[in-house]
């Protein structure tokens, strides 16, 4: 049930420090086009160097000619230094996850490139298998450090910058592979064939080299093994410990036994459990004094039984395992965080439609909001030997870019160091504002209104209710332009876009989030319909031209809402379930599904049926456009076929697009997302506006 997490929103540019290259007024700027919209560059992760003078930045952008999303790494150096400014560090199209060495001399990263490393007899990397590369910051070519037959899925630097620790699935020998093929041929053993990870260590050389193992391509020395998959690693600053975050080899969340944080005593030992709770830990960071390991939780609970409260931050003392919650009195969601040079916490915290930077020196101290710009802060990164901080910032009218501040007290004097999305400032972008209403039970609900360019504050506008996924997410003051969040383009087409932060959204307290259980569509559905009623009552929305849409949980809600009312003239939905039993069985997050519906299907049959659109499809009259990823297992593509079959039987106008090779996120071929949005806008125009 849980889906893509993304934020969106609107606000005017309020800071003079931001550079804008185009002085045109909004009244004379041209409208945003489909082509321009899909030229947006996704930014992240962003990682500042230990001395705070450089920043490594990963970008993802569409390569239309090759029908791929290319991933590149950029390096920003402070002006006045050698090679100052922003330069491309890699250009192989498949480079990701840049990580600085503790001494600041190297950047290591994962790469899908296929090339022969330096050194006679060195093997060629297997095709399409990520391996670890490293490049010196002062110049030179990237060198490949790993060369096994299995993909490397995570790595970490040693404290002395001499080694890279990396995790890969435990490889089979040729004899094991041959024996398996002889017995099973192409049969898939659904669980029995799963394998855990081996963690190895490879030395980072001072000169070009041949891979350890020569022509065999074997990798570094073995450190330890685990029956689970390693999602993340981090070495302690004193070099004593290697911390591991584990998950199931299958990546299916059907129980919690594989999730935890483990410690490995270096140079090699068996992993020892440090954190094993009814939660899924992630994003580990060491404190500078080696005494605490920070981590975040977005799913589950550290304090007791499993429940999906808002994202939280914790630290666990090493090695005794005492867990402490940070920002415990904060009412919002604690999103991306970093650790300060003194062992404190810096985090992007969401309250309502704003995401600001907060800091806390120690767990019992105040979680204080720093003075910054109204909008949304993301990708917070702190330097280990400097007060500087790098971050990503945006508003709806201020496109996403990377900024560098001298310290937390100087956020509103931060320098913009990239211009990846500056071209968007030449177009008339929508303005927006928060909107509040009261639900039938008296609960105050908030959302965002995005107005068409040059129509801010107008009345009687055609309105698209655009529902975010999650459900634990929220819309707000944020710029985004992609196949998932295309509210800005819809507004450019003349729609007033209503983005409701219904029950289950973050930024409004844990109780607000939990009120969705087990009424996973009926309760938020009422919130959304009551918001539409209020917008119509106030004369803001034209009741004759109402439409609705969303993807994943937003699609789930859209499918439900068209069974509850006939007032929508058009609907666009993607990757949304219309029943809950088969979706529970196919979903890779079935444990969370069962939590949301208060039990497995045989334990909560009433909830599974009551919260399913399928049993009320006879009420649907809304022309509906559907999209799905052909390989989606988060929301099985069969749910979309089921909805299409129902609409066909009912004689309701509809169409279904299935994108081959795509999972839940359409991140395989950029043309798929472009076609998706193009056709959704056409559908809204045809049935919603009568064009």
PDB file of N, CA and C in Angstrom, residues 360-417:
ATOM      1  N   UNK A 360      19.279  20.257  16.810  1.00  0.00           N
ATOM      2  CA  UNK A 360      19.171  19.858  18.209  1.00  0.00           C
ATOM      3  C   UNK A 360      20.553  19.423  18.682  1.00  0.00           C
ATOM      4  N   UNK A 361      21.057  20.033  19.735  1.00  0.00           N
ATOM      5  CA  UNK A 361      22.405  19.734  20.213  1.00  0.00           C
ATOM      6  C   UNK A 361      22.484  18.409  20.963  1.00  0.00           C
ATOM      7  N   UNK A 362      21.419  18.089  21.682  1.00  0.00           N
ATOM      8  CA  UNK A 362      21.343  16.841  22.434  1.00  0.00           C
ATOM      9  C   UNK A 362      19.871  16.451  22.544  1.00  0.00           C
ATOM     10  N   UNK A 363      19.565  15.200  22.830  1.00  0.00           N
ATOM     11  CA  UNK A 363      18.173  14.740  22.782  1.00  0.00           C
ATOM     12  C   UNK A 363      17.232  15.503  23.697  1.00  0.00           C
ATOM     13  N   UNK A 364      17.695  15.960  24.856  1.00  0.00           N
ATOM     14  CA  UNK A 364      16.808  16.648  25.800  1.00  0.00           C
ATOM     15  C   UNK A 364      16.671  18.141  25.486  1.00  0.00           C
ATOM     16  N   UNK A 365      17.452  18.658  24.540  1.00  0.00           N
ATOM     17  CA  UNK A 365      17.384  20.079  24.189  1.00  0.00           C
ATOM     18  C   UNK A 365      16.234  20.339  23.225  1.00  0.00           C
ATOM     19  N   UNK A 366      15.960  21.615  22.977  1.00  0.00           N
ATOM     20  CA  UNK A 366      14.888  21.992  22.057  1.00  0.00           C
ATOM     21  C   UNK A 366      15.279  21.644  20.621  1.00  0.00           C
ATOM     22  N   UNK A 367      14.296  21.203  19.865  1.00  0.00           N
ATOM     23  CA  UNK A 367      14.461  20.975  18.426  1.00  0.00           C
ATOM     24  C   UNK A 367      14.088  22.291  17.756  1.00  0.00           C
ATOM     25  N   UNK A 368      15.077  23.085  17.422  1.00  0.00           N
ATOM     26  CA  UNK A 368      14.896  24.484  17.066  1.00  0.00           C
ATOM     27  C   UNK A 368      14.913  24.686  15.556  1.00  0.00           C
ATOM     28  N   UNK A 369      13.929  25.439  15.053  1.00  0.00           N
ATOM     29  CA  UNK A 369      13.915  25.768  13.627  1.00  0.00           C
ATOM     30  C   UNK A 369      14.918  26.872  13.343  1.00  0.00           C
ATOM     31  N   UNK A 370      15.787  26.618  12.369  1.00  0.00           N
ATOM     32  CA  UNK A 370      16.758  27.630  11.966  1.00  0.00           C
ATOM     33  C   UNK A 370      16.091  28.648  11.033  1.00  0.00           C
ATOM     34  N   UNK A 371      16.655  29.829  10.985  1.00  0.00           N
ATOM     35  CA  UNK A 371      16.085  30.897  10.172  1.00  0.00           C
ATOM     36  C   UNK A 371      16.467  30.688   8.714  1.00  0.00           C
ATOM     37  N   UNK A 372      15.486  30.321   7.892  1.00  0.00           N
ATOM     38  CA  UNK A 372      15.742  30.083   6.478  1.00  0.00           C
ATOM     39  C   UNK A 372      14.669  30.712   5.619  1.00  0.00           C
ATOM     40  N   UNK A 373      14.545  30.237   4.401  1.00  0.00           N
ATOM     41  CA  UNK A 373      13.549  30.747   3.464  1.00  0.00           C
ATOM     42  C   UNK A 373      12.281  29.902   3.535  1.00  0.00           C
ATOM     43  N   UNK A 374      11.109  30.505   3.351  1.00  0.00           N
ATOM     44  CA  UNK A 374       9.892  29.700   3.236  1.00  0.00           C
ATOM     45  C   UNK A 374       9.997  28.781   2.024  1.00  0.00           C
ATOM     46  N   UNK A 375       9.665  27.529   2.185  1.00  0.00           N
ATOM     47  CA  UNK A 375       9.760  26.571   1.096  1.00  0.00           C
ATOM     48  C   UNK A 375      10.078  25.187   1.601  1.00  0.00           C
ATOM     49  N   UNK A 376      10.828  24.439   0.816  1.00  0.00           N
ATOM     50  CA  UNK A 376      11.124  23.051   1.150  1.00  0.00           C
ATOM     51  C   UNK A 376      12.622  22.783   1.061  1.00  0.00           C
ATOM     52  N   UNK A 377      13.192  22.318   2.178  1.00  0.00           N
ATOM     53  CA  UNK A 377      14.589  21.907   2.255  1.00  0.00           C
ATOM     54  C   UNK A 377      14.656  20.384   2.184  1.00  0.00           C
ATOM     55  N   UNK A 378      15.631  19.881   1.419  1.00  0.00           N
ATOM     56  CA  UNK A 378      15.840  18.445   1.281  1.00  0.00           C
ATOM     57  C   UNK A 378      17.344  18.167   1.222  1.00  0.00           C
ATOM     58  N   UNK A 379      17.706  16.889   1.269  1.00  0.00           N
ATOM     59  CA  UNK A 379      19.082  16.448   1.035  1.00  0.00           C
ATOM     60  C   UNK A 379      20.092  17.214   1.894  1.00  0.00           C
ATOM     61  N   UNK A 380      19.830  17.316   3.193  1.00  0.00           N
ATOM     62  CA  UNK A 380      20.721  18.050   4.085  1.00  0.00           C
ATOM     63  C   UNK A 380      22.018  17.265   4.276  1.00  0.00           C
ATOM     64  N   UNK A 381      23.167  17.944   4.108  1.00  0.00           N
ATOM     65  CA  UNK A 381      24.468  17.291   4.243  1.00  0.00           C
ATOM     66  C   UNK A 381      25.412  18.193   5.028  1.00  0.00           C
ATOM     67  N   UNK A 382      26.022  17.644   6.090  1.00  0.00           N
ATOM     68  CA  UNK A 382      26.948  18.404   6.917  1.00  0.00           C
ATOM     69  C   UNK A 382      28.374  17.919   6.707  1.00  0.00           C
ATOM     70  N   UNK A 383      29.339  18.810   6.931  1.00  0.00           N
ATOM     71  CA  UNK A 383      30.762  18.477   6.807  1.00  0.00           C
ATOM     72  C   UNK A 383      31.289  17.977   8.146  1.00  0.00           C
ATOM     73  N   UNK A 384      32.204  17.002   8.105  1.00  0.00           N
ATOM     74  CA  UNK A 384      32.731  16.422   9.345  1.00  0.00           C
ATOM     75  C   UNK A 384      33.754  17.311  10.028  1.00  0.00           C
ATOM     76  N   UNK A 385      34.378  18.246   9.274  1.00  0.00           N
ATOM     77  CA  UNK A 385      35.408  19.106   9.865  1.00  0.00           C
ATOM     78  C   UNK A 385      35.149  20.581   9.561  1.00  0.00           C
ATOM     79  N   UNK A 386      33.882  20.932   9.396  1.00  0.00           N
ATOM     80  CA  UNK A 386      33.535  22.313   9.064  1.00  0.00           C
ATOM     81  C   UNK A 386      32.095  22.562   9.501  1.00  0.00           C
ATOM     82  N   UNK A 387      31.762  23.822   9.693  1.00  0.00           N
ATOM     83  CA  UNK A 387      30.391  24.188  10.052  1.00  0.00           C
ATOM     84  C   UNK A 387      29.488  24.317   8.830  1.00  0.00           C
ATOM     85  N   UNK A 388      30.040  24.162   7.648  1.00  0.00           N
ATOM     86  CA  UNK A 388      29.256  24.343   6.435  1.00  0.00           C
ATOM     87  C   UNK A 388      28.217  23.235   6.243  1.00  0.00           C
ATOM     88  N   UNK A 389      27.153  23.603   5.543  1.00  0.00           N
ATOM     89  CA  UNK A 389      26.072  22.666   5.272  1.00  0.00           C
ATOM     90  C   UNK A 389      25.597  22.866   3.834  1.00  0.00           C
ATOM     91  N   UNK A 390      25.376  21.774   3.136  1.00  0.00           N
ATOM     92  CA  UNK A 390      24.820  21.810   1.776  1.00  0.00           C
ATOM     93  C   UNK A 390      23.404  21.266   1.833  1.00  0.00           C
ATOM     94  N   UNK A 391      22.559  21.733   0.922  1.00  0.00           N
ATOM     95  CA  UNK A 391      21.171  21.272   0.912  1.00  0.00           C
ATOM     96  C   UNK A 391      20.544  21.553  -0.445  1.00  0.00           C
ATOM     97  N   UNK A 392      19.415  20.932  -0.683  1.00  0.00           N
ATOM     98  CA  UNK A 392      18.592  21.191  -1.859  1.00  0.00           C
ATOM     99  C   UNK A 392      17.385  21.991  -1.395  1.00  0.00           C
ATOM    100  N   UNK A 393      17.022  23.016  -2.165  1.00  0.00           N
ATOM    101  CA  UNK A 393      15.906  23.881  -1.779  1.00  0.00           C
ATOM    102  C   UNK A 393      15.068  24.216  -2.999  1.00  0.00           C
ATOM    103  N   UNK A 394      13.759  24.408  -2.766  1.00  0.00           N
ATOM    104  CA  UNK A 394      12.876  24.837  -3.854  1.00  0.00           C
ATOM    105  C   UNK A 394      11.566  25.370  -3.299  1.00  0.00           C
ATOM    106  N   UNK A 395      10.850  26.105  -4.123  1.00  0.00           N
ATOM    107  CA  UNK A 395       9.433  26.397  -3.968  1.00  0.00           C
ATOM    108  C   UNK A 395       8.805  26.110  -5.327  1.00  0.00           C
ATOM    109  N   UNK A 396       7.506  26.256  -5.428  1.00  0.00           N
ATOM    110  CA  UNK A 396       6.883  25.968  -6.712  1.00  0.00           C
ATOM    111  C   UNK A 396       7.421  26.879  -7.806  1.00  0.00           C
ATOM    112  N   UNK A 397       7.712  28.132  -7.474  1.00  0.00           N
ATOM    113  CA  UNK A 397       8.197  29.077  -8.477  1.00  0.00           C
ATOM    114  C   UNK A 397       9.711  29.194  -8.486  1.00  0.00           C
ATOM    115  N   UNK A 398      10.359  28.471  -7.623  1.00  0.00           N
ATOM    116  CA  UNK A 398      11.816  28.487  -7.560  1.00  0.00           C
ATOM    117  C   UNK A 398      12.313  27.061  -7.757  1.00  0.00           C
ATOM    118  N   UNK A 399      12.790  26.725  -8.937  1.00  0.00           N
ATOM    119  CA  UNK A 399      13.151  25.336  -9.241  1.00  0.00           C
ATOM    120  C   UNK A 399      14.221  24.768  -8.321  1.00  0.00           C
ATOM    121  N   UNK A 400      14.268  23.470  -8.234  1.00  0.00           N
ATOM    122  CA  UNK A 400      15.154  22.736  -7.347  1.00  0.00           C
ATOM    123  C   UNK A 400      16.619  22.943  -7.718  1.00  0.00           C
ATOM    124  N   UNK A 401      17.440  23.376  -6.743  1.00  0.00           N
ATOM    125  CA  UNK A 401      18.873  23.542  -6.937  1.00  0.00           C
ATOM    126  C   UNK A 401      19.596  23.224  -5.632  1.00  0.00           C
ATOM    127  N   UNK A 402      20.932  23.162  -5.710  1.00  0.00           N
ATOM    128  CA  UNK A 402      21.777  22.887  -4.547  1.00  0.00           C
ATOM    129  C   UNK A 402      22.344  24.204  -4.014  1.00  0.00           C
ATOM    130  N   UNK A 403      22.378  24.323  -2.686  1.00  0.00           N
ATOM    131  CA  UNK A 403      22.874  25.527  -2.022  1.00  0.00           C
ATOM    132  C   UNK A 403      23.936  25.144  -1.001  1.00  0.00           C
ATOM    133  N   UNK A 404      24.797  26.103  -0.696  1.00  0.00           N
ATOM    134  CA  UNK A 404      25.865  25.900   0.276  1.00  0.00           C
ATOM    135  C   UNK A 404      25.859  27.071   1.247  1.00  0.00           C
ATOM    136  N   UNK A 405      25.738  26.767   2.548  1.00  0.00           N
ATOM    137  CA  UNK A 405      25.733  27.797   3.593  1.00  0.00           C
ATOM    138  C   UNK A 405      26.959  27.634   4.474  1.00  0.00           C
ATOM    139  N   UNK A 406      27.464  28.752   5.008  1.00  0.00           N
ATOM    140  CA  UNK A 406      28.644  28.709   5.861  1.00  0.00           C
ATOM    141  C   UNK A 406      28.359  28.026   7.197  1.00  0.00           C
ATOM    142  N   UNK A 407      27.116  28.141   7.670  1.00  0.00           N
ATOM    143  CA  UNK A 407      26.708  27.480   8.905  1.00  0.00           C
ATOM    144  C   UNK A 407      25.185  27.491   8.978  1.00  0.00           C
ATOM    145  N   UNK A 408      24.649  26.854   9.992  1.00  0.00           N
ATOM    146  CA  UNK A 408      23.193  26.763  10.125  1.00  0.00           C
ATOM    147  C   UNK A 408      22.556  28.118  10.383  1.00  0.00           C
ATOM    148  N   UNK A 409      23.292  29.036  10.975  1.00  0.00           N
ATOM    149  CA  UNK A 409      22.741  30.359  11.246  1.00  0.00           C
ATOM    150  C   UNK A 409      22.745  31.255  10.010  1.00  0.00           C
ATOM    151  N   UNK A 410      23.305  30.772   8.920  1.00  0.00           N
ATOM    152  CA  UNK A 410      23.389  31.579   7.698  1.00  0.00           C
ATOM    153  C   UNK A 410      22.643  30.911   6.536  1.00  0.00           C
ATOM    154  N   UNK A 411      21.577  30.179   6.842  1.00  0.00           N
ATOM    155  CA  UNK A 411      20.840  29.502   5.774  1.00  0.00           C
ATOM    156  C   UNK A 411      20.282  30.481   4.756  1.00  0.00           C
ATOM    157  N   UNK A 412      19.786  31.621   5.240  1.00  0.00           N
ATOM    158  CA  UNK A 412      19.191  32.579   4.301  1.00  0.00           C
ATOM    159  C   UNK A 412      20.227  33.442   3.594  1.00  0.00           C
ATOM    160  N   UNK A 413      21.527  33.146   3.807  1.00  0.00           N
ATOM    161  CA  UNK A 413      22.583  33.750   2.995  1.00  0.00           C
ATOM    162  C   UNK A 413      23.309  32.685   2.166  1.00  0.00           C
ATOM    163  N   UNK A 414      22.697  31.526   2.053  1.00  0.00           N
ATOM    164  CA  UNK A 414      23.330  30.425   1.322  1.00  0.00           C
ATOM    165  C   UNK A 414      23.520  30.784  -0.147  1.00  0.00           C
ATOM    166  N   UNK A 415      24.588  30.229  -0.732  1.00  0.00           N
ATOM    167  CA  UNK A 415      24.901  30.475  -2.137  1.00  0.00           C
ATOM    168  C   UNK A 415      24.341  29.331  -2.991  1.00  0.00           C
ATOM    169  N   UNK A 416      23.688  29.700  -4.058  1.00  0.00           N
ATOM    170  CA  UNK A 416      23.247  28.676  -4.995  1.00  0.00           C
ATOM    171  C   UNK A 416      24.444  28.229  -5.815  1.00  0.00           C
ATOM    172  N   UNK A 417      24.709  26.908  -5.880  1.00  0.00           N
ATOM    173  CA  UNK A 417      25.913  26.432  -6.557  1.00  0.00           C
ATOM    174  C   UNK A 417      25.598  25.612  -7.805  1.00  0.00           C
TER     175      UNK A 417
END
